[in-house]
Amino acid sequence: MDWNLKDLYSSIESKEIKYDFVKLEKRSLKFNKKYRNKISENSSAKTVLESIVELEKIYEGLGKISSYSSLLFAADTNNEKYSKFYQDSSEKISNIRKNLIFYFLSWNKISERKAKKIYSNPILVKYSHLLKSERKYKKYMLSEPEEKILDKKSITSSRAFNRLFDQTLNNLKFDIKLKGKKHTLTETEVLALLYDKERKVRTEAAKSLTEGLKSERKLLTFIFNQILTDSKITNEIRGHTSPMDSRNLSNEISQKTVDALIQTCNKYNKFPIRYYKLKSKMLKIKKFMDYDRYTPLGQSSKKFTFNQAKNIVLDSFNEFSPQMGKVAKLFFDNNWIDYKLRKGKRGGAFSHSCVPSVHPYILMNFTGKIRDVMTLAHELGHGIHQYLSRKNGYFQQNTPLTTAETASVFAEMLVFTKLIENESNNKEKLHLICSKLEDIFATVFRQIVMTNFELDVHNKAKKTGELSSSDLDASWVKANSKMFGDSIKISEYYKCWWMYIPHFIHSPFYCYSYSFGELLVHGLFAKYNENKKGFVTKYIDLLSSGSTSSPESLIKKTGLDITKNDFWEKSMYLMSGLLKEAESIYYKKQ
Ligand SMILES: [Zn+2]
């Protein structure tokens, strides 16, 4: 079934679209004229309220057209009419937006004392968090001319090194000899071979990846050093005290919370270590190497129709909360999901929040595998979240990035638990659990390994200046050894694999967000298992709050304090349970 986009517009020829464009342009010009000089030190809370309500309405109007054009295009990218419509409306929208950009810039120019007086006024309670968080960078901003210089110069500094990194990696060639034949592969292709079931192939892939990377070792080391220095200089100029500061600021997460997360993960590295020991036994590999980690354990051959997937997902949601089940059912009953495979349709899956006056839409490519059942649950998790938080309006419907995956991962967990419960075949069950554990470890522990590595090298560079390739290798091995312990032997190849990780260059300290997102859900799940009835309402409230407050304070309302180690300790229960179950199934079989 294709989705029904008529809730947005009847067709691209619809008169309503033209009418909306004309209307929105007029409104935006009027808005600009009326408020251009009125958002200032002399503004009253009433003016701010009136203006922000109008601004939100204009943005929502633009959002509706933008959603319609991008969804049409996503479902049929080969359709020239749609791609032209998408292109044209994007241009028109960005032209109208130009009339509105002044608003938050002017708001940020108001002094802290005055701004606080405005956003603390009870009439602005709905927008208080938004107004406050728009100003979160203010403390670290320089004067306007200085910011302009920094921005312009970044084209030839950090942004240039980002581009150079991409170009270098994209142009790398990876030579490999497989079954007597020589091949030249791209980075993606050689990385995929690390998941091959034959050890010989994996070893060759590890060797080839290393040789390819080492052919640009000097350059990649130089680029990394420039990023470290750039970050050091920027932090000094802006007044950030720790190298992670600016990342935490944009994530709206305090250093205290990040520290608690990292400390707990470091403490529980024993889980991946125990798992790799189990896996080496399952695969009968005595000396378990880093390139053996991703060996497939066999795949589930089970197939599902879309209807079966729908029932599994709805059953698990309903069991958790009838309200959640009811919202999910809307997506099926009203055709808000486009799931069929079609030529020209975008790959992957997403849930698009659209605008509060309409509802979210989901796109996925359903092939009947168990992964697709999980994807359906994942996207519906997003969809339910987006649907419930519509009441917060266009500006605060979506959560910040760090909590954006909470509802989706939680929904997956509900379905996963159900699948495990209903699986009577022990071999299937073991594979299900192992593949889940591997996903979790990659999201939780590996990302903290990366963060520990980054912390180490940023601090070292701050103290001693430029780092050599072997300095970087040493830090990389040190960080990884914690997660591998005595379960995995690190090969000579692996020692330089910091070289290809794009996050270190493009978005320093981004990695912990993945770990945060996953473990947060485990923590919520632990709370749910502790007190099922009491938790459900609080969870639904959490989803309904959108981004009306910081993640820390929203989660606090569910009775959990993520700034404390105790919360993260409890989030380890779920993994512990899965690990025990995997071990018990395996050893019983022996
Ligand atoms: Zn997602």
XYZ file of C-alpha atoms and ligand atoms in Angstrom:
591
model
C 0.000 0.000 0.000
C 1.304 3.475 -0.844
C 0.738 6.193 1.678
C -2.095 8.641 1.455
C -0.580 12.116 1.245
C -3.949 13.784 0.688
C -3.955 14.968 4.297
C -1.284 17.433 3.164
C -2.489 18.445 -0.326
C -4.693 16.797 -2.930
C -2.032 16.924 -5.681
C 0.928 18.997 -6.849
C -1.429 20.859 -9.180
C -3.648 21.793 -6.247
C -4.585 25.483 -6.177
C -4.129 25.411 -2.440
C -0.352 25.140 -2.757
C -0.127 28.247 -4.928
C -2.504 30.046 -2.619
C -0.487 29.025 0.463
C 2.748 30.250 -1.089
C 1.274 33.670 -1.879
C -0.283 33.933 1.556
C 2.890 32.865 3.381
C 5.056 35.279 1.472
C 2.731 38.173 2.306
C 2.595 37.148 5.934
C 6.366 36.862 6.178
C 6.862 40.345 4.685
C 4.304 41.790 7.036
C 5.985 40.024 9.943
C 9.355 41.382 8.946
C 8.047 44.933 8.708
C 6.175 44.759 11.969
C 8.814 43.155 14.201
C 12.124 43.927 12.549
C 12.934 46.689 15.053
C 10.626 45.592 17.803
C 12.520 42.608 19.178
C 14.961 44.527 21.309
C 15.937 45.577 24.797
C 12.596 47.410 25.030
C 10.400 44.451 24.049
C 7.588 43.392 26.315
C 6.701 39.761 26.988
C 3.416 40.418 25.202
C 5.170 41.501 21.986
C 7.421 38.456 22.136
C 4.431 36.177 22.630
C 2.415 37.704 19.779
C 5.356 37.610 17.421
C 6.498 34.092 18.217
C 2.980 32.700 17.775
C 2.760 34.327 14.344
C 6.291 33.191 13.455
C 5.450 29.606 14.375
C 2.345 29.691 12.188
C 4.325 30.905 9.186
C 7.001 28.255 9.745
C 4.361 25.575 10.068
C 2.802 26.683 6.774
C 6.174 26.439 5.061
C 6.811 23.117 6.784
C 3.605 21.686 5.347
C 4.598 22.413 1.744
C 8.140 21.278 2.420
C 6.903 17.975 3.892
C 4.575 17.363 0.974
C 7.231 17.962 -1.665
C 9.918 15.916 0.086
C 7.605 12.956 0.764
C 6.374 12.851 -2.835
C 9.952 12.888 -4.014
C 11.135 10.231 -1.529
C 8.464 7.810 -2.696
C 9.275 8.296 -6.384
C 12.695 9.847 -6.996
C 12.609 9.080 -10.738
C 9.517 11.189 -11.298
C 10.694 14.394 -12.984
C 7.565 16.316 -12.073
C 8.109 15.549 -8.402
C 11.793 16.363 -8.423
C 11.117 19.701 -10.109
C 8.345 20.472 -7.630
C 10.684 19.556 -4.769
C 13.460 21.771 -6.124
C 11.190 24.737 -6.898
C 9.389 24.703 -3.581
C 12.664 24.389 -1.642
C 13.875 27.564 -3.341
C 10.642 29.438 -2.695
C 10.611 28.346 0.935
C 14.175 29.442 1.510
C 13.378 32.847 -0.030
C 10.446 33.337 2.320
C 12.534 32.194 5.285
C 14.978 34.996 4.607
C 12.304 37.416 5.848
C 12.160 35.582 9.166
C 15.792 34.928 10.022
C 16.208 38.268 11.815
C 13.920 37.128 14.608
C 16.125 34.889 16.744
C 19.214 36.927 15.857
C 17.513 39.981 17.353
C 16.343 37.924 20.304
C 19.923 36.861 20.993
C 21.118 40.450 21.030
C 18.958 41.282 24.045
C 20.894 41.356 27.324
C 20.692 38.281 29.555
C 19.011 40.206 32.382
C 16.234 41.510 30.152
C 15.787 38.253 28.222
C 15.400 36.310 31.446
C 12.714 38.713 32.568
C 10.861 38.113 29.321
C 11.064 34.317 29.098
C 10.242 33.910 32.787
C 6.969 35.771 32.308
C 4.104 33.273 32.845
C 2.415 34.233 29.564
C 5.440 32.799 27.734
C 5.528 29.506 29.605
C 4.949 27.488 26.410
C 7.960 29.049 24.672
C 10.176 29.550 27.685
C 12.528 26.638 26.982
C 12.788 27.487 23.297
C 13.620 31.129 24.004
C 16.182 30.096 26.577
C 17.853 27.401 24.519
C 18.098 29.662 21.447
C 20.459 31.716 23.582
C 22.590 28.847 24.857
C 25.568 29.711 22.626
C 25.427 33.410 23.452
C 27.855 33.160 26.343
C 30.473 31.701 24.012
C 29.848 34.004 21.061
C 32.225 36.770 20.101
C 31.303 40.124 18.617
C 29.536 40.098 15.248
C 32.586 41.148 13.175
C 34.725 38.558 14.979
C 32.166 35.831 14.313
C 32.117 36.834 10.654
C 35.887 36.537 10.406
C 35.878 33.156 12.140
C 33.155 31.880 9.858
C 34.901 33.062 6.717
C 38.284 31.751 7.796
C 36.792 28.344 8.644
C 36.450 27.745 4.903
C 40.219 27.474 4.687
C 40.760 25.867 8.108
C 38.513 23.259 9.749
C 36.150 22.946 6.797
C 39.053 22.561 4.402
C 40.509 19.725 6.479
C 37.111 18.056 6.653
C 36.958 18.092 2.895
C 40.520 16.927 2.505
C 39.770 13.995 4.823
C 36.737 12.961 2.760
C 38.586 13.301 -0.516
C 41.556 11.339 0.767
C 39.439 8.463 2.043
C 37.200 8.410 -1.014
C 40.211 8.129 -3.265
C 41.932 5.366 -1.318
C 42.210 2.069 -3.126
C 42.267 -1.196 -1.223
C 44.024 -4.060 -2.976
C 43.098 -7.551 -1.936
C 43.778 -11.073 -3.143
C 40.823 -13.426 -2.756
C 40.925 -17.035 -3.943
C 43.954 -16.293 -6.087
C 42.346 -13.293 -7.786
C 43.372 -9.668 -7.302
C 40.713 -7.033 -6.632
C 40.748 -3.309 -5.935
C 38.048 -2.258 -3.500
C 36.603 0.904 -1.976
C 36.605 1.524 1.768
C 32.954 0.454 2.117
C 33.609 -2.775 0.233
C 36.663 -3.733 2.233
C 34.910 -2.951 5.536
C 32.010 -5.187 4.483
C 34.432 -8.101 4.081
C 35.193 -7.923 7.810
C 31.732 -9.479 8.215
C 32.567 -12.452 5.980
C 32.058 -15.919 7.402
C 35.452 -17.147 6.174
C 38.349 -16.245 8.402
C 40.774 -16.104 5.497
C 38.655 -13.410 3.833
C 38.438 -11.399 7.057
C 42.208 -11.571 7.577
C 42.854 -10.442 4.017
C 40.330 -7.612 4.456
C 42.044 -6.457 7.659
C 45.400 -6.521 5.903
C 44.083 -4.680 2.860
C 42.325 -1.997 4.934
C 45.532 -1.383 6.881
C 47.759 -1.180 3.813
C 45.325 1.177 2.096
C 45.130 3.475 5.115
C 48.878 3.400 5.632
C 49.448 4.642 2.093
C 48.143 8.012 3.360
C 49.357 7.693 6.943
C 51.316 10.944 7.007
C 48.492 12.974 5.525
C 45.758 11.470 7.743
C 47.905 12.079 10.831
C 48.441 15.668 9.738
C 44.699 16.220 9.175
C 43.838 14.791 12.590
C 46.420 17.056 14.219
C 44.917 20.099 12.510
C 41.491 19.167 13.879
C 42.951 18.798 17.378
C 44.662 22.177 17.146
C 41.607 23.849 15.638
C 39.442 22.552 18.458
C 41.994 23.740 21.030
C 42.138 27.243 19.525
C 38.362 27.538 19.167
C 37.807 26.438 22.760
C 40.351 28.965 24.017
C 38.815 31.809 22.023
C 35.247 30.974 23.032
C 36.011 30.149 26.640
C 35.107 26.459 26.745
C 36.971 24.735 29.540
C 36.827 21.110 28.408
C 37.211 19.812 24.837
C 33.717 18.262 25.064
C 32.000 21.441 26.255
C 30.577 22.640 22.973
C 29.270 19.188 22.073
C 27.502 18.865 25.434
C 26.008 22.286 24.932
C 24.448 21.400 21.604
C 23.265 18.067 23.031
C 21.728 19.872 26.019
C 23.468 17.414 28.328
C 25.624 18.322 31.306
C 29.206 17.146 31.771
C 28.067 15.458 34.976
C 25.720 13.197 33.022
C 28.340 12.431 30.377
C 30.879 11.568 33.090
C 28.410 9.235 34.809
C 27.722 7.524 31.466
C 31.407 7.083 30.606
C 32.400 5.863 34.069
C 29.651 3.257 34.098
C 30.493 1.982 30.623
C 34.166 1.724 31.559
C 33.150 -0.312 34.582
C 30.986 -2.718 32.577
C 33.437 -3.563 29.808
C 33.269 -7.016 31.372
C 30.065 -7.600 29.373
C 31.597 -7.365 25.892
C 34.617 -9.294 27.198
C 32.385 -12.130 28.433
C 30.451 -12.083 25.182
C 33.527 -12.319 22.961
C 34.713 -15.295 24.994
C 31.378 -16.976 24.357
C 31.504 -16.101 20.669
C 35.018 -17.493 20.268
C 33.730 -20.783 21.697
C 30.681 -20.764 19.444
C 32.934 -20.258 16.430
C 35.599 -22.631 17.770
C 38.334 -20.043 17.252
C 41.087 -20.403 19.848
C 42.971 -17.166 19.315
C 40.133 -14.702 18.839
C 41.387 -11.679 16.893
C 39.856 -8.217 16.392
C 38.840 -9.191 12.853
C 36.864 -12.173 14.182
C 34.434 -9.989 16.115
C 31.950 -9.507 13.294
C 31.821 -13.107 12.062
C 28.171 -13.917 11.350
C 26.672 -16.604 13.572
C 24.083 -17.631 11.030
C 20.941 -15.904 9.953
C 17.325 -16.406 10.772
C 15.520 -17.850 7.774
C 12.127 -16.711 9.035
C 9.938 -14.691 6.685
C 7.086 -12.383 7.635
C 4.264 -10.859 5.628
C 3.586 -7.191 6.291
C 0.371 -8.156 8.022
C 2.195 -10.539 10.353
C 4.753 -7.843 11.135
C 1.940 -5.403 11.819
C 0.286 -7.811 14.260
C 3.509 -8.575 16.120
C 4.239 -4.874 16.520
C 0.695 -3.905 17.513
C 0.488 -6.778 20.024
C 3.715 -5.739 21.747
C 2.704 -2.075 21.816
C -0.782 -2.850 23.129
C 0.623 -5.021 25.853
C 2.806 -2.128 26.969
C 0.100 0.498 26.705
C -3.267 0.443 24.930
C -2.804 4.140 24.174
C 0.447 3.453 22.365
C -1.231 0.619 20.460
C -4.104 2.891 19.506
C -1.829 5.563 18.067
C 0.171 2.942 16.143
C -3.040 1.528 14.686
C -3.844 4.943 13.170
C -0.772 4.596 10.949
C -2.079 1.334 9.473
C -5.768 2.233 9.294
C -5.174 5.540 7.523
C -2.311 4.558 5.216
C 0.362 6.716 6.760
C 2.986 4.074 5.919
C 4.570 3.465 2.524
C 6.222 0.049 2.889
C 6.244 -1.644 -0.523
C 9.371 -2.052 -2.623
C 9.260 0.063 -5.771
C 11.755 1.183 -8.349
C 12.806 4.776 -7.737
C 11.670 4.750 -4.114
C 14.199 5.990 -1.571
C 16.092 3.259 0.289
C 16.170 2.782 4.061
C 13.441 3.976 6.372
C 12.285 7.101 8.195
C 9.408 8.612 10.066
C 8.769 12.191 9.054
C 7.113 14.323 11.709
C 5.448 16.676 9.193
C 3.602 19.491 10.944
C 1.436 19.459 14.087
C -1.745 20.214 12.132
C -1.299 17.032 10.082
C 0.462 13.841 11.340
C 3.681 11.890 10.748
C 4.317 9.625 7.741
C 6.542 6.543 7.616
C 8.543 5.270 4.663
C 10.261 1.892 4.670
C 11.209 -0.914 2.296
C 9.682 -4.090 3.667
C 11.325 -7.327 2.482
C 9.889 -9.702 5.088
C 13.052 -10.294 7.114
C 13.119 -10.141 10.876
C 15.162 -6.927 10.539
C 12.196 -5.350 8.766
C 9.888 -6.208 11.651
C 12.316 -4.373 13.933
C 12.515 -1.456 11.493
C 8.731 -1.197 11.448
C 8.757 -1.085 15.259
C 11.586 1.462 15.220
C 9.894 3.860 12.808
C 6.529 3.481 14.532
C 8.280 4.378 17.782
C 9.375 7.626 16.126
C 5.926 8.070 14.613
C 4.114 7.687 17.939
C 6.558 10.080 19.589
C 6.033 12.661 16.847
C 2.268 12.174 16.932
C 2.031 12.597 20.706
C 4.258 15.670 20.809
C 2.315 17.569 18.145
C 0.535 19.513 20.867
C 3.782 21.367 21.627
C 3.622 23.160 18.303
C 5.947 23.267 15.328
C 8.959 24.643 17.204
C 8.969 22.144 20.046
C 7.478 19.050 18.462
C 10.829 17.369 17.863
C 13.329 16.500 20.572
C 17.050 17.343 20.490
C 19.216 14.771 18.695
C 20.308 12.962 21.855
C 16.792 11.915 22.812
C 15.467 11.646 19.263
C 16.051 7.876 19.251
C 14.519 7.164 22.667
C 11.035 6.224 21.497
C 12.261 4.249 18.492
C 14.789 2.152 20.408
C 12.246 1.605 23.181
C 9.667 0.380 20.653
C 12.234 -1.988 19.147
C 12.994 -3.317 22.605
C 9.309 -4.067 23.231
C 9.093 -6.068 20.010
C 12.429 -7.773 20.574
C 11.366 -8.955 24.043
C 8.155 -10.317 22.554
C 10.003 -12.173 19.781
C 12.379 -13.758 22.297
C 9.504 -14.771 24.541
C 7.672 -16.462 21.690
C 10.697 -18.211 20.187
C 10.652 -21.903 21.053
C 13.625 -22.912 18.920
C 16.746 -22.450 21.062
C 19.121 -22.054 18.141
C 17.020 -19.241 16.652
C 16.705 -17.675 20.066
C 20.454 -17.739 20.650
C 21.106 -16.061 17.302
C 18.487 -13.416 17.989
C 20.048 -12.600 21.349
C 23.610 -12.624 20.017
C 22.832 -10.286 17.152
C 21.006 -7.955 19.540
C 23.958 -7.998 21.938
C 26.383 -7.236 19.115
C 24.259 -4.272 18.025
C 24.114 -3.017 21.592
C 27.866 -3.387 22.160
C 28.618 -1.522 18.940
C 26.303 1.289 20.017
C 27.186 1.413 23.701
C 30.764 0.288 24.404
C 32.470 0.897 21.091
C 31.239 4.494 21.075
C 32.648 5.032 24.562
C 35.959 3.532 23.403
C 35.962 6.201 20.694
C 35.109 8.899 23.232
C 37.884 7.759 25.596
C 40.294 7.818 22.674
C 39.224 11.326 21.670
C 39.484 12.612 25.229
C 42.957 11.154 25.511
C 44.300 12.626 22.270
C 42.633 16.034 22.695
C 44.147 16.341 26.169
C 47.561 15.127 25.007
C 47.599 17.538 22.081
C 46.619 20.371 24.395
C 49.603 19.599 26.610
C 52.311 18.534 24.194
C 51.255 19.840 20.784
C 51.417 17.778 17.608
C 51.047 14.008 17.977
C 52.863 11.442 15.857
C 51.139 8.556 14.069
C 52.465 6.151 16.663
C 51.227 8.373 19.526
C 47.764 8.119 18.002
C 48.143 4.342 17.506
C 49.110 3.947 21.153
C 46.068 5.881 22.403
C 43.813 3.882 20.084
C 45.147 0.542 21.343
C 44.877 1.690 24.952
C 41.227 2.711 24.544
C 40.277 -0.488 22.707
C 42.097 -2.814 25.107
C 39.645 -1.812 27.824
C 36.707 -3.174 25.861
C 38.519 -6.267 24.549
C 40.329 -7.292 27.746
C 41.767 -10.791 27.439
C 38.961 -11.912 25.122
C 40.373 -10.425 21.927
C 43.918 -10.136 20.691
C 44.569 -6.884 18.866
C 46.341 -7.536 15.570
C 49.119 -5.416 14.087
C 46.572 -4.305 11.482
C 44.013 -2.916 13.905
C 46.462 -0.595 15.647
C 46.004 2.266 13.175
C 42.279 2.007 12.507
C 41.549 5.354 14.119
C 42.529 6.655 10.690
C 39.225 6.059 8.917
C 36.669 7.114 11.587
C 34.922 10.190 10.130
C 33.391 11.356 13.437
C 36.805 12.299 14.839
C 37.193 14.788 12.002
C 33.647 15.919 11.216
C 32.009 16.015 14.622
C 34.394 15.628 17.555
C 32.872 13.941 20.616
C 29.684 13.041 18.798
C 30.095 9.302 19.499
C 28.935 9.257 23.109
C 25.474 10.385 21.933
C 24.879 6.926 20.423
C 25.765 5.251 23.674
C 23.665 7.738 25.619
C 20.613 7.135 23.421
C 20.765 3.349 23.675
C 21.511 3.125 27.396
C 18.886 5.706 28.244
C 16.309 3.318 26.827
C 17.772 0.419 28.815
C 17.432 2.578 31.927
C 13.813 3.372 31.113
C 13.203 -0.306 30.437
C 14.653 -1.240 33.818
C 12.281 1.231 35.437
C 9.395 -0.278 33.473
C 10.247 -3.783 34.667
C 10.455 -2.519 38.236
C 6.988 -0.992 38.243
C 5.017 -1.655 35.075
C 1.822 0.223 35.817
C 3.397 3.311 37.336
C 5.874 3.710 34.518
C 3.614 3.635 31.459
C 1.796 6.931 32.076
C 5.064 8.665 32.856
C 6.611 7.323 29.667
C 3.686 8.519 27.541
C 3.994 11.919 29.246
C 7.694 11.967 28.418
C 6.970 11.359 24.737
C 4.215 13.962 24.763
C 6.573 16.645 26.070
C 8.585 17.043 22.855
C 11.418 19.469 23.549
C 9.624 21.713 26.019
C 12.474 21.255 28.494
C 16.003 19.809 28.617
C 16.316 15.998 28.376
C 17.610 15.882 31.946
C 14.582 17.629 33.411
C 12.055 15.815 31.197
C 13.448 12.439 32.229
C 13.499 13.514 35.849
C 9.702 13.602 35.677
C 9.692 9.833 35.118
C 11.494 9.551 38.453
C 14.946 8.982 36.968
C 18.066 11.070 37.455
C 20.459 10.638 34.539
C 23.111 12.804 36.171
C 23.716 9.981 38.681
C 25.846 6.857 38.174
C 23.059 4.836 39.768
C 20.798 5.380 36.751
C 23.435 4.105 34.313
C 24.276 1.160 36.595
C 20.652 0.049 36.432
C 20.624 0.460 32.681
C 23.086 -2.461 32.570
C 20.490 -4.987 33.837
C 19.027 -5.632 30.437
C 22.358 -6.521 28.856
C 23.281 -8.619 31.839
C 20.060 -10.613 31.445
C 20.562 -11.169 27.721
C 24.152 -12.229 28.224
C 23.210 -14.735 30.921
C 20.486 -16.174 28.723
C 22.841 -16.554 25.751
C 25.428 -18.293 27.928
C 22.882 -20.610 29.475
C 21.419 -21.674 26.103
C 24.889 -22.293 24.694
C 26.292 -24.262 27.633
C 23.136 -26.363 27.975
C 23.551 -27.404 24.362
C 27.126 -28.576 24.919
Zn 15.632 6.227 14.239
